[in-house]
């Protein structure tokens, strides 16, 4: 391992175990059509021409690493959009999967940000804040989560 030196600070990259999973791909336009087919808009369009994902079994082994500690919460500074952004970023950086985006929509507690992922079969929702009411993975519309916009 190589140390990264910054002035007097020495940073050692963390050792992270990545579980084995199967990787698949889908074209950006095809993924966009699938999302729009659910009545969900993509206000920024799709960012990539190819999206990488895993199957339901793969996601089952990876999502535990995308859960964020509830202690990070600070109103307006680190709230639902930051949790969703952090989970999306870790998914892309650690697992190189980008078919996992930020969903925005109505929930029983009001308008909210969370995550949406594609597994080759369909889409799932993910609440990344471990301390939130419906933390974890569930289907579209379950727990009253109704996404109307996606950033992916």
C-alpha atoms as a PDB file:
ATOM      1  CA  UNK A   1       0.000   0.000   0.000  1.00  0.00           C
ATOM      2  CA  UNK A   2       1.122   3.476  -0.775  1.00  0.00           C
ATOM      3  CA  UNK A   3       0.849   6.301   1.754  1.00  0.00           C
ATOM      4  CA  UNK A   4      -0.534   9.566   0.496  1.00  0.00           C
ATOM      5  CA  UNK A   5       1.438  12.457   1.974  1.00  0.00           C
ATOM      6  CA  UNK A   6      -0.090  15.886   2.408  1.00  0.00           C
ATOM      7  CA  UNK A   7       2.177  18.242   4.310  1.00  0.00           C
ATOM      8  CA  UNK A   8       2.563  16.666   7.775  1.00  0.00           C
ATOM      9  CA  UNK A   9      -0.529  14.475   7.441  1.00  0.00           C
ATOM     10  CA  UNK A  10      -0.154  10.869   6.304  1.00  0.00           C
ATOM     11  CA  UNK A  11      -3.334   9.277   4.980  1.00  0.00           C
ATOM     12  CA  UNK A  12      -3.487   5.509   4.562  1.00  0.00           C
ATOM     13  CA  UNK A  13      -6.175   4.274   2.155  1.00  0.00           C
ATOM     14  CA  UNK A  14      -8.692   2.078   3.994  1.00  0.00           C
ATOM     15  CA  UNK A  15      -8.782  -1.662   3.403  1.00  0.00           C
ATOM     16  CA  UNK A  16     -12.207  -2.446   2.016  1.00  0.00           C
ATOM     17  CA  UNK A  17     -13.491  -5.922   1.249  1.00  0.00           C
ATOM     18  CA  UNK A  18     -15.683  -5.950  -1.845  1.00  0.00           C
ATOM     19  CA  UNK A  19     -18.086  -8.879  -2.034  1.00  0.00           C
ATOM     20  CA  UNK A  20     -18.252 -10.835  -5.282  1.00  0.00           C
ATOM     21  CA  UNK A  21     -21.226 -10.032  -7.500  1.00  0.00           C
ATOM     22  CA  UNK A  22     -22.245 -10.405 -11.134  1.00  0.00           C
ATOM     23  CA  UNK A  23     -22.145  -7.247 -13.218  1.00  0.00           C
ATOM     24  CA  UNK A  24     -24.462  -6.408 -16.123  1.00  0.00           C
ATOM     25  CA  UNK A  25     -24.987  -3.343 -18.297  1.00  0.00           C
ATOM     26  CA  UNK A  26     -27.851  -1.498 -19.954  1.00  0.00           C
ATOM     27  CA  UNK A  27     -27.780   1.412 -22.390  1.00  0.00           C
ATOM     28  CA  UNK A  28     -28.541   4.854 -21.014  1.00  0.00           C
ATOM     29  CA  UNK A  29     -31.462   5.424 -23.375  1.00  0.00           C
ATOM     30  CA  UNK A  30     -32.954   2.024 -22.499  1.00  0.00           C
ATOM     31  CA  UNK A  31     -32.701   2.761 -18.765  1.00  0.00           C
ATOM     32  CA  UNK A  32     -34.219   6.215 -19.320  1.00  0.00           C
ATOM     33  CA  UNK A  33     -37.200   4.686 -21.129  1.00  0.00           C
ATOM     34  CA  UNK A  34     -37.739   2.176 -18.314  1.00  0.00           C
ATOM     35  CA  UNK A  35     -37.738   4.954 -15.692  1.00  0.00           C
ATOM     36  CA  UNK A  36     -40.004   7.208 -17.734  1.00  0.00           C
ATOM     37  CA  UNK A  37     -42.292   4.221 -18.330  1.00  0.00           C
ATOM     38  CA  UNK A  38     -42.971   4.272 -14.577  1.00  0.00           C
ATOM     39  CA  UNK A  39     -44.189   7.860 -14.841  1.00  0.00           C
ATOM     40  CA  UNK A  40     -41.003   9.202 -13.240  1.00  0.00           C
ATOM     41  CA  UNK A  41     -39.239  12.176 -14.821  1.00  0.00           C
ATOM     42  CA  UNK A  42     -35.472  12.550 -15.222  1.00  0.00           C
ATOM     43  CA  UNK A  43     -35.101  16.347 -15.115  1.00  0.00           C
ATOM     44  CA  UNK A  44     -31.357  16.340 -15.914  1.00  0.00           C
ATOM     45  CA  UNK A  45     -31.507  13.503 -18.446  1.00  0.00           C
ATOM     46  CA  UNK A  46     -29.269  10.464 -18.066  1.00  0.00           C
ATOM     47  CA  UNK A  47     -25.605  11.257 -17.455  1.00  0.00           C
ATOM     48  CA  UNK A  48     -24.059   8.088 -18.908  1.00  0.00           C
ATOM     49  CA  UNK A  49     -24.450   6.145 -22.141  1.00  0.00           C
ATOM     50  CA  UNK A  50     -23.998   2.813 -20.319  1.00  0.00           C
ATOM     51  CA  UNK A  51     -25.244   1.896 -16.846  1.00  0.00           C
ATOM     52  CA  UNK A  52     -23.827  -0.951 -14.777  1.00  0.00           C
ATOM     53  CA  UNK A  53     -25.887  -2.918 -12.275  1.00  0.00           C
ATOM     54  CA  UNK A  54     -26.081  -6.259 -10.537  1.00  0.00           C
ATOM     55  CA  UNK A  55     -28.886  -8.756 -10.015  1.00  0.00           C
ATOM     56  CA  UNK A  56     -31.074  -8.946  -6.875  1.00  0.00           C
ATOM     57  CA  UNK A  57     -28.631 -11.360  -5.212  1.00  0.00           C
ATOM     58  CA  UNK A  58     -25.735  -9.004  -5.886  1.00  0.00           C
ATOM     59  CA  UNK A  59     -27.588  -6.000  -4.531  1.00  0.00           C
ATOM     60  CA  UNK A  60     -28.458  -8.011  -1.411  1.00  0.00           C
ATOM     61  CA  UNK A  61     -24.740  -8.365  -0.658  1.00  0.00           C
ATOM     62  CA  UNK A  62     -23.856  -4.735  -1.497  1.00  0.00           C
ATOM     63  CA  UNK A  63     -26.622  -2.589  -0.028  1.00  0.00           C
ATOM     64  CA  UNK A  64     -25.478  -3.155   3.555  1.00  0.00           C
ATOM     65  CA  UNK A  65     -22.375  -1.113   2.670  1.00  0.00           C
ATOM     66  CA  UNK A  66     -24.530   1.780   1.466  1.00  0.00           C
ATOM     67  CA  UNK A  67     -26.363   2.289   4.763  1.00  0.00           C
ATOM     68  CA  UNK A  68     -25.350   5.570   6.398  1.00  0.00           C
ATOM     69  CA  UNK A  69     -25.117   6.221  10.139  1.00  0.00           C
ATOM     70  CA  UNK A  70     -28.054   8.243  11.443  1.00  0.00           C
ATOM     71  CA  UNK A  71     -25.647  10.304  13.557  1.00  0.00           C
ATOM     72  CA  UNK A  72     -24.591  12.167  10.403  1.00  0.00           C
ATOM     73  CA  UNK A  73     -27.947  13.979  10.367  1.00  0.00           C
ATOM     74  CA  UNK A  74     -27.871  17.751  10.833  1.00  0.00           C
ATOM     75  CA  UNK A  75     -30.947  19.675   9.661  1.00  0.00           C
ATOM     76  CA  UNK A  76     -30.273  21.461   6.359  1.00  0.00           C
ATOM     77  CA  UNK A  77     -26.571  20.488   6.484  1.00  0.00           C
ATOM     78  CA  UNK A  78     -26.745  16.710   6.161  1.00  0.00           C
ATOM     79  CA  UNK A  79     -30.254  15.490   5.594  1.00  0.00           C
ATOM     80  CA  UNK A  80     -32.115  13.238   3.158  1.00  0.00           C
ATOM     81  CA  UNK A  81     -30.538  14.541  -0.055  1.00  0.00           C
ATOM     82  CA  UNK A  82     -27.055  14.183   1.438  1.00  0.00           C
ATOM     83  CA  UNK A  83     -27.764  10.610   2.592  1.00  0.00           C
ATOM     84  CA  UNK A  84     -28.993   9.692  -0.902  1.00  0.00           C
ATOM     85  CA  UNK A  85     -26.022  11.401  -2.552  1.00  0.00           C
ATOM     86  CA  UNK A  86     -23.551   9.644  -0.236  1.00  0.00           C
ATOM     87  CA  UNK A  87     -25.080   6.208  -0.920  1.00  0.00           C
ATOM     88  CA  UNK A  88     -25.026   6.858  -4.687  1.00  0.00           C
ATOM     89  CA  UNK A  89     -21.402   8.029  -4.583  1.00  0.00           C
ATOM     90  CA  UNK A  90     -20.199   5.070  -2.488  1.00  0.00           C
ATOM     91  CA  UNK A  91     -22.019   2.662  -4.821  1.00  0.00           C
ATOM     92  CA  UNK A  92     -20.282   4.155  -7.845  1.00  0.00           C
ATOM     93  CA  UNK A  93     -16.848   4.491  -6.243  1.00  0.00           C
ATOM     94  CA  UNK A  94     -16.635   1.200  -4.363  1.00  0.00           C
ATOM     95  CA  UNK A  95     -18.634  -1.128  -6.624  1.00  0.00           C
ATOM     96  CA  UNK A  96     -18.455   0.720  -9.967  1.00  0.00           C
ATOM     97  CA  UNK A  97     -22.242   0.431 -10.346  1.00  0.00           C
ATOM     98  CA  UNK A  98     -24.002   3.528 -11.652  1.00  0.00           C
ATOM     99  CA  UNK A  99     -27.584   2.237 -12.126  1.00  0.00           C
ATOM    100  CA  UNK A 100     -28.275   3.483  -8.591  1.00  0.00           C
ATOM    101  CA  UNK A 101     -29.503   7.050  -8.433  1.00  0.00           C
ATOM    102  CA  UNK A 102     -31.264   9.609  -6.305  1.00  0.00           C
ATOM    103  CA  UNK A 103     -35.053   9.511  -6.237  1.00  0.00           C
ATOM    104  CA  UNK A 104     -37.214  12.406  -5.092  1.00  0.00           C
ATOM    105  CA  UNK A 105     -40.842  12.039  -4.181  1.00  0.00           C
ATOM    106  CA  UNK A 106     -43.630  11.978  -1.669  1.00  0.00           C
ATOM    107  CA  UNK A 107     -43.463   9.805   1.435  1.00  0.00           C
ATOM    108  CA  UNK A 108     -45.672   9.600   4.532  1.00  0.00           C
ATOM    109  CA  UNK A 109     -43.395  12.223   6.135  1.00  0.00           C
ATOM    110  CA  UNK A 110     -43.425  14.633   3.171  1.00  0.00           C
ATOM    111  CA  UNK A 111     -41.277  15.245   0.118  1.00  0.00           C
ATOM    112  CA  UNK A 112     -38.041  13.311   0.505  1.00  0.00           C
ATOM    113  CA  UNK A 113     -34.829  12.155  -1.196  1.00  0.00           C
ATOM    114  CA  UNK A 114     -33.840   8.467  -1.221  1.00  0.00           C
ATOM    115  CA  UNK A 115     -32.280   6.047  -3.713  1.00  0.00           C
ATOM    116  CA  UNK A 116     -33.533   4.010  -6.641  1.00  0.00           C
ATOM    117  CA  UNK A 117     -31.674   1.089  -8.170  1.00  0.00           C
ATOM    118  CA  UNK A 118     -32.063  -1.158 -11.208  1.00  0.00           C
ATOM    119  CA  UNK A 119     -31.521  -4.916 -10.853  1.00  0.00           C
ATOM    120  CA  UNK A 120     -32.239  -6.207 -14.357  1.00  0.00           C
ATOM    121  CA  UNK A 121     -35.731  -7.296 -13.329  1.00  0.00           C
ATOM    122  CA  UNK A 122     -37.027  -3.883 -12.340  1.00  0.00           C
ATOM    123  CA  UNK A 123     -36.420  -1.103  -9.851  1.00  0.00           C
ATOM    124  CA  UNK A 124     -36.135  -1.009  -6.077  1.00  0.00           C
ATOM    125  CA  UNK A 125     -36.046   1.831  -3.577  1.00  0.00           C
ATOM    126  CA  UNK A 126     -33.482   2.241  -0.828  1.00  0.00           C
ATOM    127  CA  UNK A 127     -33.617   4.416   2.281  1.00  0.00           C
ATOM    128  CA  UNK A 128     -29.931   4.912   3.210  1.00  0.00           C
ATOM    129  CA  UNK A 129     -30.385   6.545   6.639  1.00  0.00           C
ATOM    130  CA  UNK A 130     -30.161   3.691   9.167  1.00  0.00           C
ATOM    131  CA  UNK A 131     -32.227   5.650  11.681  1.00  0.00           C
ATOM    132  CA  UNK A 132     -35.064   6.644   9.353  1.00  0.00           C
ATOM    133  CA  UNK A 133     -38.500   5.022   9.650  1.00  0.00           C
ATOM    134  CA  UNK A 134     -38.212   2.793   6.573  1.00  0.00           C
ATOM    135  CA  UNK A 135     -34.455   2.215   6.400  1.00  0.00           C
ATOM    136  CA  UNK A 136     -33.433  -0.467   3.913  1.00  0.00           C
ATOM    137  CA  UNK A 137     -34.652  -1.790   0.589  1.00  0.00           C
ATOM    138  CA  UNK A 138     -38.242  -2.082  -0.651  1.00  0.00           C
ATOM    139  CA  UNK A 139     -40.370  -1.953  -3.779  1.00  0.00           C
ATOM    140  CA  UNK A 140     -41.712   1.052  -5.664  1.00  0.00           C
ATOM    141  CA  UNK A 141     -44.689   2.457  -3.792  1.00  0.00           C
ATOM    142  CA  UNK A 142     -44.006   0.390  -0.661  1.00  0.00           C
ATOM    143  CA  UNK A 143     -43.999   2.270   2.646  1.00  0.00           C
ATOM    144  CA  UNK A 144     -45.738   5.148   0.846  1.00  0.00           C
ATOM    145  CA  UNK A 145     -42.591   6.125  -1.106  1.00  0.00           C
ATOM    146  CA  UNK A 146     -43.737   7.537  -4.459  1.00  0.00           C
ATOM    147  CA  UNK A 147     -40.831   8.826  -6.535  1.00  0.00           C
ATOM    148  CA  UNK A 148     -41.619  11.417  -9.206  1.00  0.00           C
ATOM    149  CA  UNK A 149     -38.074  12.485 -10.178  1.00  0.00           C
ATOM    150  CA  UNK A 150     -34.766  10.649 -10.566  1.00  0.00           C
ATOM    151  CA  UNK A 151     -31.193  11.859 -10.926  1.00  0.00           C
ATOM    152  CA  UNK A 152     -29.063   9.103 -12.431  1.00  0.00           C
END
